[in-house]
mmCIF file of C-alpha atoms in Angstrom:
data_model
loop_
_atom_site.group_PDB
_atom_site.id
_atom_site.type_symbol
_atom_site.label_atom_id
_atom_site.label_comp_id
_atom_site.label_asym_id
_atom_site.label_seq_id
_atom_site.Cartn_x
_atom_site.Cartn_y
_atom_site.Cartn_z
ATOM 1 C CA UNK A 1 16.914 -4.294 4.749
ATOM 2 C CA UNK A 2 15.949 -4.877 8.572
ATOM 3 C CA UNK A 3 13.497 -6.652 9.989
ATOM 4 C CA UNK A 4 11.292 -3.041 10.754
ATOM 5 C CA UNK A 5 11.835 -1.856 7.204
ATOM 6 C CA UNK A 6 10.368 -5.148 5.709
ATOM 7 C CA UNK A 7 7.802 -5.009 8.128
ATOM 8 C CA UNK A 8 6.753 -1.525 7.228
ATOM 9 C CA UNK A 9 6.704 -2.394 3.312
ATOM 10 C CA UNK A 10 4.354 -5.177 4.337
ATOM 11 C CA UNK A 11 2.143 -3.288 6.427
ATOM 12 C CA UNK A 12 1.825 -0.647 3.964
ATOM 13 C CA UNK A 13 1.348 -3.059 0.820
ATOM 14 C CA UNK A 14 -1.353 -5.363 2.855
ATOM 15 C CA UNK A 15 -3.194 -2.235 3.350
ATOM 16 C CA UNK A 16 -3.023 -1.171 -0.223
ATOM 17 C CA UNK A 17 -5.304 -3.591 -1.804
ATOM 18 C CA UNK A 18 -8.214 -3.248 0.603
ATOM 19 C CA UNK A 19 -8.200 0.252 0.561
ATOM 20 C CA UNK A 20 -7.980 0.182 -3.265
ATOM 21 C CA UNK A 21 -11.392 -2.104 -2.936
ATOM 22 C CA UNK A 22 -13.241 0.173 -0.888
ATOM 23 C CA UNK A 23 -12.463 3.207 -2.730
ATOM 24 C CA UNK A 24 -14.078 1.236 -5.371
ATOM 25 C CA UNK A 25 -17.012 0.089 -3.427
ATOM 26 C CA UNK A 26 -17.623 3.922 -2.546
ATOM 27 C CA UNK A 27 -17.991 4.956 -5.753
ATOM 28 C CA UNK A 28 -20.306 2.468 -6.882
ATOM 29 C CA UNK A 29 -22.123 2.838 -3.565
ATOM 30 C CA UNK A 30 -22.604 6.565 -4.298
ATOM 31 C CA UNK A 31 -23.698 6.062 -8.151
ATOM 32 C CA UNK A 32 -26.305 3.682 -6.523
ATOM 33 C CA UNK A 33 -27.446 6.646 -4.019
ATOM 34 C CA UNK A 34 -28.069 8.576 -6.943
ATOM 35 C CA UNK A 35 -30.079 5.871 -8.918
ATOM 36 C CA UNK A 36 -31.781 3.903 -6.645
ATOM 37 C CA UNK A 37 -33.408 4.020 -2.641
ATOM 38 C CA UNK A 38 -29.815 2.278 -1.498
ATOM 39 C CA UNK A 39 -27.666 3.868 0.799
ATOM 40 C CA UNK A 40 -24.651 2.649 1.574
ATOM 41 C CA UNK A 41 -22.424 5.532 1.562
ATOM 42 C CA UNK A 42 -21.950 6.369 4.865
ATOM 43 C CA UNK A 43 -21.314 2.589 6.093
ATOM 44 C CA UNK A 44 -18.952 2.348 3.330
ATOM 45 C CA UNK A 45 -17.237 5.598 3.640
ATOM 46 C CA UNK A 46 -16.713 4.673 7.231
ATOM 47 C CA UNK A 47 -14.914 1.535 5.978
ATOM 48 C CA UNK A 48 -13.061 3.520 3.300
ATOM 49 C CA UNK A 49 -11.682 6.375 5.266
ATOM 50 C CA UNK A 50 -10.310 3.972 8.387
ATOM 51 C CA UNK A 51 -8.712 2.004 5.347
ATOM 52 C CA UNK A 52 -7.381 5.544 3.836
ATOM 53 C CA UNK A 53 -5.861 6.943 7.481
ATOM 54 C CA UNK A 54 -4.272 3.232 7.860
ATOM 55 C CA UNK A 55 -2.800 3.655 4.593
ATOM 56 C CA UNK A 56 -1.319 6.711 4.837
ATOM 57 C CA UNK A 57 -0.100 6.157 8.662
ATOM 58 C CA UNK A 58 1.728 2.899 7.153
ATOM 59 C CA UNK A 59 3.040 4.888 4.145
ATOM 60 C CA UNK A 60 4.660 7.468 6.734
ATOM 61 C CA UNK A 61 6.155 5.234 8.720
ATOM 62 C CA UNK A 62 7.711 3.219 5.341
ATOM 63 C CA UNK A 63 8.330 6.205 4.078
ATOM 64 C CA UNK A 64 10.727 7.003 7.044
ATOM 65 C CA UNK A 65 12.296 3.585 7.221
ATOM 66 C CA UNK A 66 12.978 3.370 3.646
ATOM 67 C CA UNK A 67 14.589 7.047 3.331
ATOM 68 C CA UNK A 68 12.601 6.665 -0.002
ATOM 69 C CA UNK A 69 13.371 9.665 -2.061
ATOM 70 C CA UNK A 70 10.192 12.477 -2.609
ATOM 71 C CA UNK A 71 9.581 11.110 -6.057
ATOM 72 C CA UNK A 72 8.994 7.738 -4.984
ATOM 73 C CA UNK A 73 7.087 8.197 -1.758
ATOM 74 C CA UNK A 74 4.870 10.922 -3.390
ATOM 75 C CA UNK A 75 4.501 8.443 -6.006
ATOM 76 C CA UNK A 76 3.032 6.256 -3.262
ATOM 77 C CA UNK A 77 1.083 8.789 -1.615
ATOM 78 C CA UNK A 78 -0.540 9.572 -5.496
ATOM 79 C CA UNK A 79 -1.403 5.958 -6.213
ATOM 80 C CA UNK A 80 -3.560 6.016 -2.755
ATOM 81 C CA UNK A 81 -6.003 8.624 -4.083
ATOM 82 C CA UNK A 82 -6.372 7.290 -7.505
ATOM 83 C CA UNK A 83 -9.303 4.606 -7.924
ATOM 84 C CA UNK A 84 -7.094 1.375 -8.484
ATOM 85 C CA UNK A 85 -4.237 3.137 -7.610
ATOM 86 C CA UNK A 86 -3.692 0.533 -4.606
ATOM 87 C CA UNK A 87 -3.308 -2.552 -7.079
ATOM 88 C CA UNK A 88 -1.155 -0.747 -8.538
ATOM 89 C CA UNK A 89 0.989 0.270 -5.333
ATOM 90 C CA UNK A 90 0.893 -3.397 -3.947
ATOM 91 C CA UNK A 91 2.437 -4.754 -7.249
ATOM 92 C CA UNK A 92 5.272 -2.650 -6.760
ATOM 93 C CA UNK A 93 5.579 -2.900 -3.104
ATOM 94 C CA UNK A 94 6.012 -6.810 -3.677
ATOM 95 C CA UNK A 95 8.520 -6.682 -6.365
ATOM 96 C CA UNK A 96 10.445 -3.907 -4.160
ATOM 97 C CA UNK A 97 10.242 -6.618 -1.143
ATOM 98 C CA UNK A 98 11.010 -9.380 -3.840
ATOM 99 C CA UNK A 99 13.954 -7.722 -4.865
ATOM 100 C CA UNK A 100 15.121 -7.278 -1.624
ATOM 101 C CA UNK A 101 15.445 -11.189 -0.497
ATOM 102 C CA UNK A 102 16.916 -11.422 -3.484
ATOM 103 C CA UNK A 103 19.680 -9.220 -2.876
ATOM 104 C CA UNK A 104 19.951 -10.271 0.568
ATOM 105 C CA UNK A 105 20.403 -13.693 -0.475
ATOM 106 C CA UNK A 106 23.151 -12.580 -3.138
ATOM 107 C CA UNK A 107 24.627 -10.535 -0.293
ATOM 108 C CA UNK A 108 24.911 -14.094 1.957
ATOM 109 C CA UNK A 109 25.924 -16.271 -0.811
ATOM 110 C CA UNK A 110 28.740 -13.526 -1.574
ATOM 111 C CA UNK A 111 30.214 -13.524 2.158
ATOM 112 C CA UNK A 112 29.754 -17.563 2.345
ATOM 113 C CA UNK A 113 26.865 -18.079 4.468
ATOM 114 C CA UNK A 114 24.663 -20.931 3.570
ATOM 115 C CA UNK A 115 20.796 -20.496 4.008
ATOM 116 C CA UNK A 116 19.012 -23.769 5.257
#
């Protein structure tokens, strides 16, 4: 994997979380418009949707890198509009990344370069 690729998976999987969070925080904030005089929809929505556009603008451009097949990257796209779908995506994002220093290490080991 090169150095873009990895950086795209990060991008993409430090944006997850967040944006998981202030889905979150939106729904609560509307249930509390509902119930109560507190209003923090649109503030939070704000917050939410920048979150959501970075999300998907970093899922395109791993999406591209990766040459992830449709299954996986619509799986991607799926967990971003599910509640706590972002945990879920930034779990798998870091065992994908995991797994690849681990095969790049196998791969250096294999052709006799030592890592300091």
């Amino acid at each position: 994997m090169d150095i873009k690729t990895a950086t795209a998976l990060r991008r993409l999987r430090l944006v997850s979380a967040p944006e998981a969070v202030s889905f979150l925080l939106l729904l609560v904030c509307s249930v509390l418009k509902r119930t109560t005089d507190f209003n923090a929809v649109p503030v939070m929505g704000m917050i939410h949707g920048v979150l959501f556009i970075l999300y998907v603008i970093f899922w395109v451009d791993a999406w591209n890198r990766t040459k992830w097949p449709l299954k996986t990257g619509a799986l991607y796209f799926v967990l971003s509009v599910l509640p706590t779908g972002g945990f879920f995506a930034e779990r798998k994002l870091r065992r994908e990344a995991e797994d690849a220093v681990i095969a790049s290490r196998a791969r250096q080991e294999k052709e006799g370069v030592v890592g300091a």
